[in-house]
Coordinates of N, CA and C in Angstrom, one line a residue:
M29 N 0.9 -1.2 0.0 CA 0.0 0.0 0.0 C 0.9 1.2 0.0
S30 N 0.7 2.1 -1.0 CA 1.5 3.3 -1.1 C 1.0 4.4 -0.2
L31 N 1.8 5.4 0.1 CA 1.5 6.5 0.9 C 2.1 7.7 0.2
T32 N 1.2 8.8 0.0 CA 1.8 10.0 -0.6 C 2.4 10.9 0.4
L33 N 3.2 11.8 -0.1 CA 3.8 12.8 0.8 C 2.8 13.6 1.5
D34 N 1.7 14.0 0.8 CA 0.7 14.8 1.4 C 0.0 14.0 2.5
E35 N -0.3 12.7 2.3 CA -0.9 11.9 3.3 C 0.0 11.8 4.5
L36 N 1.3 11.6 4.3 CA 2.2 11.5 5.4 C 2.2 12.8 6.2
M37 N 2.3 14.0 5.6 CA 2.2 15.3 6.3 C 1.0 15.4 7.1
Q38 N -0.2 15.0 6.5 CA -1.4 15.1 7.2 C -1.5 14.2 8.5
S39 N -1.0 12.9 8.3 CA -1.0 12.0 9.4 C -0.1 12.5 10.5
L40 N 1.1 13.0 10.2 CA 2.0 13.6 11.2 C 1.4 14.7 12.0
S41 N 0.7 15.6 11.2 CA 0.0 16.8 11.8 C -1.1 16.3 12.8
F42 N -1.9 15.4 12.4 CA -3.0 14.9 13.2 C -2.5 14.1 14.4
G43 N -1.3 13.4 14.2 CA -0.8 12.5 15.2 C 0.4 12.9 15.9
E44 N 1.6 12.3 15.5 CA 2.8 12.4 16.2 C 3.3 13.8 16.5
L45 N 3.0 14.8 15.5 CA 3.5 16.1 15.7 C 2.4 17.1 16.0
S46 N 1.3 16.6 16.5 CA 0.1 17.5 16.6 C 0.2 18.6 17.6
G47 N 1.1 18.5 18.6 CA 1.3 19.5 19.6 C 2.3 20.6 19.2
L48 N 2.9 20.5 18.0 CA 3.9 21.4 17.6 C 3.4 22.5 16.7
A49 N 4.1 23.7 16.8 CA 3.6 24.8 15.9 C 3.8 24.5 14.5
M50 N 4.8 23.7 14.1 CA 5.0 23.4 12.7 C 3.8 22.7 12.1
A51 N 3.0 22.0 12.9 CA 1.8 21.2 12.5 C 0.5 22.0 12.8
N52 N 0.7 23.3 13.0 CA -0.5 24.1 13.3 C -1.4 23.5 14.4
E53 N -0.7 23.0 15.4 CA -1.4 22.4 16.5 C -2.3 21.3 16.1
G54 N -2.0 20.6 15.0 CA -2.8 19.4 14.6 C -3.9 19.7 13.7
D55 N -3.8 20.6 12.8 CA -4.9 20.9 11.9 C -4.9 20.2 10.6
G56 N -3.9 19.3 10.4 CA -3.8 18.4 9.2 C -2.8 18.9 8.2
G57 N -2.1 20.0 8.5 CA -1.1 20.5 7.6 C 0.3 20.7 8.3
I58 N 1.3 20.9 7.5 CA 2.7 21.3 8.0 C 3.0 22.6 7.3
H59 N 3.5 23.6 8.1 CA 3.8 24.8 7.5 C 4.9 24.6 6.4
S60 N 4.7 25.4 5.3 CA 5.6 25.2 4.2 C 7.1 25.4 4.5
E61 N 7.4 26.3 5.4 CA 8.8 26.5 5.8 C 9.4 25.4 6.6
D62 N 8.5 24.5 7.2 CA 9.0 23.4 8.0 C 8.9 22.1 7.2
Q63 N 8.4 22.1 6.0 CA 8.3 20.9 5.2 C 9.7 20.2 4.9
P64 N 10.7 21.0 4.6 CA 12.0 20.4 4.3 C 12.5 19.6 5.5
K65 N 12.2 20.0 6.7 CA 12.6 19.3 7.9 C 11.9 17.9 7.9
I66 N 10.7 17.9 7.5 CA 10.0 16.6 7.5 C 10.6 15.7 6.4
I67 N 10.9 16.3 5.2 CA 11.5 15.5 4.1 C 12.8 15.0 4.5
S68 N 13.6 15.8 5.2 CA 14.9 15.3 5.7 C 14.8 14.1 6.6
A69 N 13.8 14.3 7.6 CA 13.6 13.2 8.5 C 13.0 11.9 7.8
L70 N 12.2 12.2 6.8 CA 11.7 11.1 6.0 C 12.8 10.3 5.3
N71 N 13.7 11.0 4.6 CA 14.8 10.4 3.9 C 15.6 9.5 4.9
E72 N 15.9 10.1 6.0 CA 16.8 9.4 7.0 C 16.1 8.1 7.5
T73 N 14.8 8.3 7.8 CA 14.0 7.1 8.4 C 13.9 6.0 7.3
L74 N 13.6 6.4 6.1 CA 13.5 5.4 5.0 C 14.8 4.7 4.8
Q75 N 15.9 5.4 5.0 CA 17.2 4.7 4.8 C 17.4 3.7 6.0
R76 N 17.0 4.1 7.2 CA 17.1 3.2 8.3 C 16.3 1.9 8.1
L77 N 15.1 2.1 7.6 CA 14.2 1.0 7.3 C 14.8 0.1 6.2
N78 N 15.3 0.8 5.2 CA 15.9 0.0 4.0 C 17.1 -0.8 4.5
N79 N 17.8 -0.3 5.4 CA 19.0 -1.0 5.9 C 18.6 -2.3 6.7
Q80 N 17.4 -2.2 7.3 CA 16.9 -3.3 8.2 C 16.0 -4.3 7.5
F81 N 15.3 -3.8 6.5 CA 14.3 -4.7 5.7 C 14.6 -4.6 4.2
I82 N 14.3 -5.6 3.5 CA 14.3 -5.5 2.1 C 13.0 -4.9 1.6
L83 N 13.0 -3.6 1.3 CA 11.7 -2.9 1.0 C 11.3 -3.2 -0.4
E84 N 12.2 -3.5 -1.3 CA 11.9 -3.7 -2.7 C 12.9 -4.7 -3.3
R85 N 12.3 -5.6 -4.2 CA 13.2 -6.5 -5.0 C 12.9 -6.2 -6.4
R86 N 14.0 -6.2 -7.2 CA 13.8 -6.1 -8.6 C 14.7 -7.2 -9.3
D87 N 14.5 -7.4 -10.5 CA 15.4 -8.4 -11.2 C 15.6 -8.0 -12.7
F88 N 16.6 -8.6 -13.3 CA 16.9 -8.4 -14.7 C 17.6 -9.7 -15.2
H89 N 17.5 -9.8 -16.5 CA 18.3 -10.9 -17.1 C 19.6 -10.4 -17.5
L90 N 20.7 -11.1 -17.1 CA 22.0 -10.8 -17.5 C 22.3 -11.6 -18.8
I91 N 22.5 -10.9 -19.9 CA 22.8 -11.6 -21.2 C 24.3 -11.9 -21.2
L92 N 24.6 -13.1 -21.3 CA 26.0 -13.5 -21.3 C 26.7 -13.4 -22.7
D93 N 28.0 -13.2 -22.6 CA 28.8 -13.1 -23.8 C 30.0 -14.0 -23.6
P94 N 30.3 -14.9 -24.5 CA 31.4 -15.9 -24.3 C 32.7 -15.3 -24.0
E95 N 32.9 -14.0 -24.4 CA 34.2 -13.3 -24.3 C 34.2 -12.3 -23.1
I96 N 33.1 -12.2 -22.4 CA 33.0 -11.2 -21.3 C 33.0 -11.9 -20.0
T97 N 34.0 -11.5 -19.1 CA 34.1 -12.1 -17.8 C 33.5 -11.1 -16.7
D98 N 33.8 -9.8 -16.8 CA 33.3 -8.8 -15.9 C 32.1 -8.0 -16.5
Y99 N 31.0 -8.0 -15.7 CA 29.8 -7.3 -16.2 C 29.5 -6.2 -15.2
G100 N 29.7 -5.0 -15.6 CA 29.4 -3.9 -14.7 C 27.9 -3.7 -14.6
V101 N 27.4 -3.7 -13.4 CA 26.0 -3.6 -13.1 C 25.6 -2.1 -13.1
L102 N 25.5 -1.5 -14.3 CA 25.4 -0.1 -14.4 C 24.3 0.3 -15.3
E103 N 23.7 1.5 -15.1 CA 22.6 2.0 -15.9 C 22.9 2.0 -17.4
G104 N 24.1 2.3 -17.7 CA 24.5 2.4 -19.1 C 24.4 1.1 -19.9
Q105 N 24.2 0.0 -19.2 CA 24.1 -1.3 -19.8 C 22.6 -1.8 -19.8
A106 N 21.7 -1.0 -19.3 CA 20.3 -1.4 -19.3 C 19.6 -1.1 -20.6
I107 N 18.9 -2.1 -21.1 CA 18.2 -2.0 -22.4 C 17.0 -1.1 -22.3
S108 N 16.3 -1.1 -21.1 CA 15.1 -0.2 -21.0 C 15.5 1.2 -20.9
L109 N 16.8 1.5 -20.6 CA 17.2 2.9 -20.5 C 17.9 3.4 -21.8
G110 N 17.7 2.6 -22.8 CA 18.2 3.2 -24.1 C 19.3 2.5 -24.8
N111 N 20.0 1.5 -24.1 CA 21.1 0.8 -24.7 C 20.7 -0.5 -25.3
A112 N 20.4 -0.5 -26.6 CA 19.8 -1.7 -27.3 C 20.8 -2.8 -27.3
D113 N 22.1 -2.5 -27.1 CA 23.1 -3.5 -27.1 C 23.6 -3.9 -25.7
G114 N 22.9 -3.4 -24.7 CA 23.3 -3.6 -23.3 C 23.1 -5.1 -22.9
Y115 N 23.7 -5.5 -21.9 CA 23.6 -6.9 -21.4 C 22.7 -7.0 -20.2
I116 N 22.1 -5.9 -19.7 CA 21.1 -5.9 -18.7 C 19.7 -5.8 -19.3
D117 N 19.0 -6.9 -19.4 CA 17.7 -7.0 -20.0 C 16.6 -6.8 -18.9
D118 N 16.2 -5.6 -18.7 CA 15.2 -5.3 -17.7 C 13.8 -5.1 -18.4
T119 N 12.9 -4.6 -17.7 CA 11.6 -4.3 -18.3 C 11.2 -2.8 -18.0
A120 N 10.4 -2.3 -18.9 CA 10.0 -0.9 -18.8 C 9.1 -0.7 -17.5
G121 N 8.4 -1.8 -17.1 CA 7.6 -1.7 -15.9 C 8.4 -1.7 -14.6
R122 N 9.5 -2.3 -14.7 CA 10.4 -2.4 -13.5 C 11.8 -2.1 -14.0
P123 N 12.1 -0.9 -14.4 CA 13.4 -0.6 -15.0 C 14.5 -0.7 -14.0
F124 N 15.7 -0.9 -14.6 CA 16.9 -1.1 -13.7 C 17.1 0.2 -12.9
S125 N 17.6 -0.1 -11.7 CA 17.9 1.0 -10.7 C 19.2 0.5 -10.0
K126 N 20.0 1.5 -9.6 CA 21.3 1.2 -9.0 C 21.2 0.2 -7.8
P127 N 21.9 -1.0 -7.9 CA 21.7 -2.0 -6.8 C 22.4 -1.6 -5.5
M128 N 21.8 -2.0 -4.4 CA 22.4 -1.9 -3.1 C 23.0 -3.2 -2.7
Q129 N 22.4 -4.3 -3.2 CA 22.8 -5.7 -2.9 C 22.3 -6.6 -4.0
I130 N 23.2 -7.5 -4.4 CA 22.7 -8.6 -5.3 C 22.2 -9.7 -4.4
L131 N 20.9 -10.1 -4.5 CA 20.3 -11.1 -3.6 C 20.5 -12.5 -4.1
S132 N 20.3 -12.7 -5.4 CA 20.5 -14.1 -5.9 C 20.7 -14.0 -7.4
V133 N 21.3 -15.1 -7.9 CA 21.5 -15.3 -9.4 C 21.1 -16.7 -9.7
R134 N 20.2 -16.9 -10.7 CA 19.7 -18.2 -11.0 C 19.8 -18.5 -12.5
R135 N 19.9 -19.8 -12.8 CA 19.9 -20.3 -14.1 C 18.5 -20.4 -14.6
P136 N 18.3 -20.6 -15.9 CA 16.9 -20.7 -16.4 C 16.1 -21.8 -15.9
D137 N 16.7 -22.9 -15.3 CA 16.0 -24.0 -14.7 C 15.6 -23.7 -13.3
G138 N 16.0 -22.5 -12.8 CA 15.7 -22.2 -11.4 C 16.7 -22.5 -10.4
T139 N 17.8 -23.2 -10.8 CA 18.8 -23.5 -9.8 C 19.7 -22.3 -9.5
T140 N 20.1 -22.2 -8.2 CA 20.8 -21.1 -7.7 C 22.3 -21.2 -8.0
V141 N 22.9 -20.1 -8.4 CA 24.3 -20.0 -8.6 C 25.0 -19.5 -7.3
P142 N 26.0 -20.2 -6.8 CA 26.6 -19.8 -5.5 C 27.3 -18.4 -5.7
L143 N 27.1 -17.6 -4.7 CA 27.6 -16.2 -4.8 C 28.8 -16.0 -3.8
N144 N 29.9 -15.4 -4.3 CA 31.0 -14.9 -3.5 C 31.6 -16.0 -2.6
D145 N 31.5 -17.2 -3.0 CA 32.1 -18.3 -2.3 C 32.9 -19.1 -3.3
L146 N 34.1 -18.6 -3.7 CA 34.9 -19.1 -4.8 C 35.4 -20.5 -4.6
A147 N 35.3 -21.0 -3.3 CA 35.7 -22.4 -3.1 C 34.7 -23.4 -3.6
R148 N 33.5 -22.9 -3.9 CA 32.4 -23.8 -4.4 C 32.5 -23.8 -5.9
Q149 N 32.2 -24.9 -6.5 CA 32.3 -25.0 -8.0 C 31.2 -24.2 -8.6
G150 N 31.5 -23.5 -9.6 CA 30.5 -22.6 -10.3 C 30.2 -21.3 -9.6
A151 N 30.8 -21.0 -8.5 CA 30.5 -19.8 -7.8 C 31.0 -18.6 -8.6
I152 N 30.2 -17.5 -8.5 CA 30.6 -16.2 -9.1 C 30.7 -15.1 -8.1
T153 N 31.4 -14.1 -8.5 CA 31.5 -12.9 -7.7 C 30.3 -12.0 -8.0
A154 N 29.6 -11.6 -7.0 CA 28.4 -10.7 -7.2 C 28.4 -9.5 -6.2
L155 N 28.9 -8.4 -6.7 CA 29.0 -7.2 -5.9 C 27.9 -6.2 -6.4
P156 N 27.5 -5.2 -5.7 CA 26.5 -4.3 -6.1 C 26.7 -3.8 -7.5
Q157 N 27.9 -3.5 -7.9 CA 28.2 -2.9 -9.2 C 29.0 -3.8 -10.2
L158 N 29.2 -5.1 -9.8 CA 30.0 -5.9 -10.6 C 29.6 -7.4 -10.4
I159 N 29.4 -8.1 -11.5 CA 29.2 -9.5 -11.5 C 30.4 -10.1 -12.4
R160 N 31.1 -11.0 -11.8 CA 32.3 -11.6 -12.4 C 32.1 -13.1 -12.5
L161 N 32.2 -13.7 -13.7 CA 32.0 -15.1 -13.9 C 32.8 -15.6 -15.1
K162 N 32.9 -16.9 -15.2 CA 33.5 -17.5 -16.4 C 32.3 -17.9 -17.3
P163 N 32.1 -17.3 -18.4 CA 31.0 -17.5 -19.2 C 31.0 -18.8 -20.0
K164 N 32.1 -19.3 -20.4 CA 32.2 -20.4 -21.3 C 31.5 -21.7 -20.8
P165 N 31.7 -22.0 -19.5 CA 31.0 -23.2 -19.0 C 29.4 -23.1 -19.1
Y166 N 28.9 -21.8 -19.0 CA 27.5 -21.6 -19.2 C 27.0 -21.9 -20.6
F167 N 27.8 -21.4 -21.6 CA 27.5 -21.6 -23.0 C 27.6 -23.1 -23.3
M168 N 28.5 -23.8 -22.7 CA 28.6 -25.3 -22.9 C 27.4 -26.0 -22.4
M169 N 26.7 -25.4 -21.4 CA 25.4 -26.0 -20.9 C 24.2 -25.4 -21.6
G170 N 24.4 -24.5 -22.6 CA 23.3 -23.9 -23.3 C 22.7 -22.8 -22.6
V171 N 23.4 -22.2 -21.6 CA 22.8 -21.1 -20.8 C 23.4 -19.8 -21.4
T172 N 22.6 -18.9 -21.9 CA 23.0 -17.7 -22.4 C 22.6 -16.4 -21.6
R173 N 21.8 -16.7 -20.6 CA 21.4 -15.6 -19.7 C 21.1 -16.1 -18.3
L174 N 21.3 -15.2 -17.3 CA 21.0 -15.5 -15.9 C 20.0 -14.5 -15.3
L175 N 19.2 -15.0 -14.4 CA 18.3 -14.1 -13.7 C 18.9 -13.6 -12.4
V176 N 19.1 -12.2 -12.4 CA 19.7 -11.6 -11.2 C 18.6 -10.8 -10.4
E177 N 18.5 -11.2 -9.2 CA 17.5 -10.5 -8.3 C 18.3 -9.6 -7.4
Y178 N 17.9 -8.3 -7.2 CA 18.7 -7.4 -6.4 C 17.8 -6.5 -5.6
R179 N 18.5 -5.8 -4.7 CA 17.8 -4.8 -3.8 C 18.3 -3.5 -4.3
P180 N 17.4 -2.6 -4.8 CA 17.8 -1.3 -5.3 C 18.1 -0.3 -4.2
E181 N 19.0 0.6 -4.5 CA 19.3 1.7 -3.5 C 18.0 2.6 -3.5
L182 N 17.8 3.2 -2.3 CA 16.8 4.2 -2.2 C 17.1 5.5 -3.0
V183 N 16.1 6.1 -3.5 CA 16.3 7.4 -4.2 C 15.6 8.4 -3.2
A184 N 16.4 9.4 -2.7 CA 15.9 10.3 -1.7 C 14.9 11.3 -2.4
F185 N 14.0 11.7 -1.6 CA 13.0 12.7 -2.0 C 13.7 14.1 -2.0
A186 N 13.3 14.9 -3.0 CA 13.8 16.3 -3.0 C 13.4 17.1 -1.8
M187 N 14.2 18.0 -1.3 CA 13.9 18.7 0.0 C 12.7 19.6 -0.2
Q188 N 12.5 20.0 -1.4 CA 11.3 20.9 -1.7 C 10.6 20.3 -2.8
P189 N 9.7 19.2 -2.6 CA 9.0 18.5 -3.6 C 8.1 19.5 -4.4
S190 N 8.0 19.2 -5.7 CA 7.1 20.0 -6.5 C 5.7 19.3 -6.6
D191 N 5.6 18.1 -6.2 CA 4.4 17.3 -6.3 C 4.2 16.5 -5.0
F192 N 3.3 16.9 -4.1 CA 3.1 16.2 -2.9 C 2.2 15.0 -3.0
S193 N 1.8 14.7 -4.2 CA 1.1 13.5 -4.5 C 2.1 12.3 -4.8
E194 N 3.4 12.6 -4.8 CA 4.4 11.6 -5.1 C 4.3 10.5 -4.0
E195 N 4.4 9.3 -4.4 CA 4.2 8.2 -3.5 C 5.5 7.7 -2.8
I196 N 5.3 7.3 -1.6 CA 6.3 6.7 -0.8 C 6.1 5.2 -0.8
H197 N 6.9 4.5 -1.5 CA 6.7 3.0 -1.7 C 7.2 2.3 -0.4
L198 N 6.3 2.0 0.5 CA 6.6 1.3 1.7 C 5.5 0.4 2.1
P199 N 5.7 -0.8 2.6 CA 4.6 -1.7 3.0 C 3.8 -1.0 4.1
A200 N 2.5 -1.2 4.1 CA 1.6 -0.6 5.1 C 2.0 -0.9 6.5
V201 N 2.6 -2.1 6.8 CA 3.0 -2.5 8.1 C 4.1 -1.7 8.7
L202 N 4.8 -0.9 7.8 CA 5.9 -0.1 8.3 C 5.5 1.4 8.3
H203 N 4.3 1.7 8.0 CA 3.9 3.2 8.1 C 4.0 3.7 9.5
G204 N 3.6 3.0 10.5 CA 3.7 3.4 11.8 C 5.1 3.6 12.3
A205 N 6.0 2.7 11.9 CA 7.4 2.9 12.2 C 8.0 4.1 11.5
L206 N 7.6 4.4 10.2 CA 8.0 5.5 9.5 C 7.7 6.8 10.2
R207 N 6.4 6.9 10.7 CA 6.0 8.1 11.4 C 6.7 8.3 12.7
A208 N 6.9 7.2 13.4 CA 7.6 7.3 14.7 C 9.0 7.7 14.5
G209 N 9.7 7.2 13.5 CA 11.1 7.5 13.2 C 11.2 9.0 12.8
I210 N 10.3 9.5 12.0 CA 10.3 10.9 11.6 C 10.1 11.8 12.9
A211 N 9.1 11.4 13.7 CA 8.9 12.2 14.9 C 10.1 12.2 15.9
A212 N 10.7 11.1 16.0 CA 11.9 11.0 16.8 C 13.0 12.0 16.3
H213 N 13.2 12.0 15.0 CA 14.2 12.9 14.4 C 13.8 14.3 14.6
I214 N 12.5 14.7 14.5 CA 12.1 16.1 14.6 C 12.3 16.5 16.0
F215 N 11.8 15.8 17.0 CA 11.9 16.2 18.4 C 13.4 16.3 18.9
Q216 N 14.2 15.3 18.4 CA 15.6 15.4 18.8 C 16.3 16.6 18.3
S217 N 15.9 17.0 17.1 CA 16.6 18.2 16.5 C 16.2 19.5 17.2
M218 N 15.1 19.5 17.9 CA 14.6 20.7 18.6 C 15.3 20.9 19.9
G219 N 15.9 19.9 20.5 CA 16.7 20.1 21.7 C 15.8 20.3 22.9
G220 N 16.4 20.4 24.1 CA 15.6 20.7 25.3 C 15.2 19.4 25.9
Q221 N 15.1 19.4 27.3 CA 14.8 18.1 28.0 C 13.4 17.5 27.6
E222 N 12.4 18.3 27.5 CA 11.1 17.8 27.2 C 11.1 17.2 25.8
N223 N 11.7 17.9 24.8 CA 11.7 17.4 23.4 C 12.6 16.1 23.3
M224 N 13.7 16.0 24.1 CA 14.5 14.8 24.1 C 13.7 13.6 24.6
A225 N 12.9 13.9 25.7 CA 12.1 12.8 26.2 C 11.1 12.3 25.2
A226 N 10.5 13.3 24.4 CA 9.5 12.9 23.4 C 10.2 12.1 22.3
A227 N 11.5 12.5 21.9 CA 12.2 11.8 20.9 C 12.5 10.4 21.3
Q228 N 12.8 10.2 22.6 CA 13.1 8.8 23.1 C 11.8 8.0 23.1
L229 N 10.7 8.6 23.4 CA 9.4 7.9 23.3 C 9.1 7.4 21.9
H230 N 9.3 8.3 20.9 CA 9.0 7.9 19.5 C 10.0 6.9 19.0
E231 N 11.3 7.1 19.5 CA 12.3 6.1 19.0 C 11.9 4.7 19.6
G232 N 11.4 4.7 20.8 CA 11.0 3.4 21.4 C 9.9 2.8 20.5
R233 N 8.9 3.6 20.1 CA 7.8 3.1 19.3 C 8.4 2.6 17.9
Y234 N 9.3 3.3 17.4 CA 9.9 2.9 16.1 C 10.6 1.5 16.3
Q235 N 11.4 1.4 17.3 CA 12.1 0.1 17.5 C 11.1 -1.0 17.8
A236 N 10.0 -0.8 18.5 CA 9.0 -1.8 18.8 C 8.3 -2.2 17.6
R237 N 8.0 -1.3 16.7 CA 7.2 -1.7 15.5 C 8.1 -2.5 14.6
C238 N 9.4 -2.1 14.5 CA 10.3 -2.8 13.6 C 10.6 -4.2 14.2
Q239 N 10.7 -4.3 15.5 CA 10.9 -5.7 16.0 C 9.6 -6.5 15.8
E240 N 8.5 -6.0 15.9 CA 7.2 -6.7 15.6 C 7.2 -7.2 14.2
V241 N 7.6 -6.4 13.3 CA 7.6 -6.8 11.9 C 8.6 -7.9 11.6
S242 N 9.8 -7.7 12.3 CA 10.9 -8.7 12.1 C 10.4 -10.1 12.7
L243 N 9.8 -10.1 13.8 CA 9.4 -11.3 14.5 C 8.3 -12.1 13.8
T244 N 7.4 -11.3 13.2 CA 6.3 -11.9 12.5 C 6.6 -12.2 11.0
D245 N 7.7 -11.6 10.5 CA 8.1 -11.8 9.2 C 7.0 -11.5 8.2
V246 N 6.2 -10.5 8.5 CA 5.0 -10.2 7.6 C 5.4 -9.6 6.3
L247 N 6.7 -9.2 6.1 CA 7.1 -8.7 4.8 C 7.5 -9.8 3.8
A248 N 7.5 -11.1 4.3 CA 7.8 -12.2 3.4 C 6.6 -12.4 2.5
T249 N 6.9 -12.3 1.2 CA 5.8 -12.4 0.2 C 6.2 -13.5 -0.8
S250 N 5.2 -14.2 -1.3 CA 5.5 -15.3 -2.3 C 5.8 -14.6 -3.6
E251 N 6.8 -15.1 -4.2 CA 7.3 -14.6 -5.5 C 7.0 -15.7 -6.6
P252 N 6.8 -15.3 -7.8 CA 6.7 -16.4 -8.9 C 8.1 -17.1 -8.9
S253 N 8.1 -18.4 -9.2 CA 9.3 -19.1 -9.3 C 10.2 -18.4 -10.4
E254 N 11.5 -18.6 -10.2 CA 12.5 -18.0 -11.1 C 12.3 -18.6 -12.5
T255 N 11.9 -19.9 -12.6 CA 11.7 -20.5 -13.9 C 10.5 -19.8 -14.6
N256 N 9.5 -19.4 -13.8 CA 8.4 -18.7 -14.4 C 8.8 -17.3 -14.9
K257 N 9.7 -16.7 -14.2 CA 10.2 -15.4 -14.6 C 10.9 -15.4 -16.0
F258 N 11.6 -16.6 -16.2 CA 12.1 -16.8 -17.6 C 11.0 -17.1 -18.6
A259 N 10.1 -17.9 -18.2 CA 9.0 -18.3 -19.1 C 8.1 -17.1 -19.5
D260 N 7.8 -16.3 -18.5 CA 7.0 -15.1 -18.8 C 7.5 -14.2 -19.9
R261 N 8.9 -14.3 -20.0 CA 9.5 -13.4 -21.1 C 10.0 -14.2 -22.2
G262 N 9.5 -15.5 -22.3 CA 9.8 -16.3 -23.5 C 11.2 -17.0 -23.5
W263 N 11.8 -17.3 -22.4 CA 13.1 -17.8 -22.4 C 13.2 -19.2 -21.8
V264 N 12.1 -19.9 -21.7 CA 12.1 -21.3 -21.3 C 11.2 -22.1 -22.2

């Protein structure tokens, strides 16, 4: 479930920040001059959440070349971004974005390729911006592409957004943690004993919500099998 910037501002004004002047004492809005403070706290809290949880998974097909060993995982190689000769075959609906972590690499039959354990046979090096492998054994098996699943880096919101209907892509179960983290940041930045106590209260709520999500594993979602991901695009 998505959340817009405008909806976030309204929720904070009605809720966590309702007693502050920046929230007009809880009238549903945030003063325009204070909105960059909220955006800054939003970006910081989203980064904290992204470090703790996998908020988004994307994938692409890595097109192998028998003469290429090192594949830079870079936007310039993405077909959807204009390079028709690139080796990153992504889709327009889920275009390539800079990876934070390579999660898995699979063959068309769905079997997993070992990552970063070069003592294992067939293992490859998979770093956020580099995949290194020996292509010829794959071609000998008739494998010309691999499915790479990765975790994209977050793109920060502009400090002065032009469109407050822009969506924050975050699972609904983490909306409460997001608001609590933002509130903790805001109160801490204000200083003073009372504000620091409020910051600690909201930080405790942030930690509790994150722990609850971790323990229940509610972010685990069923994905189509990797074989189906090849088949859906005509490669099985």
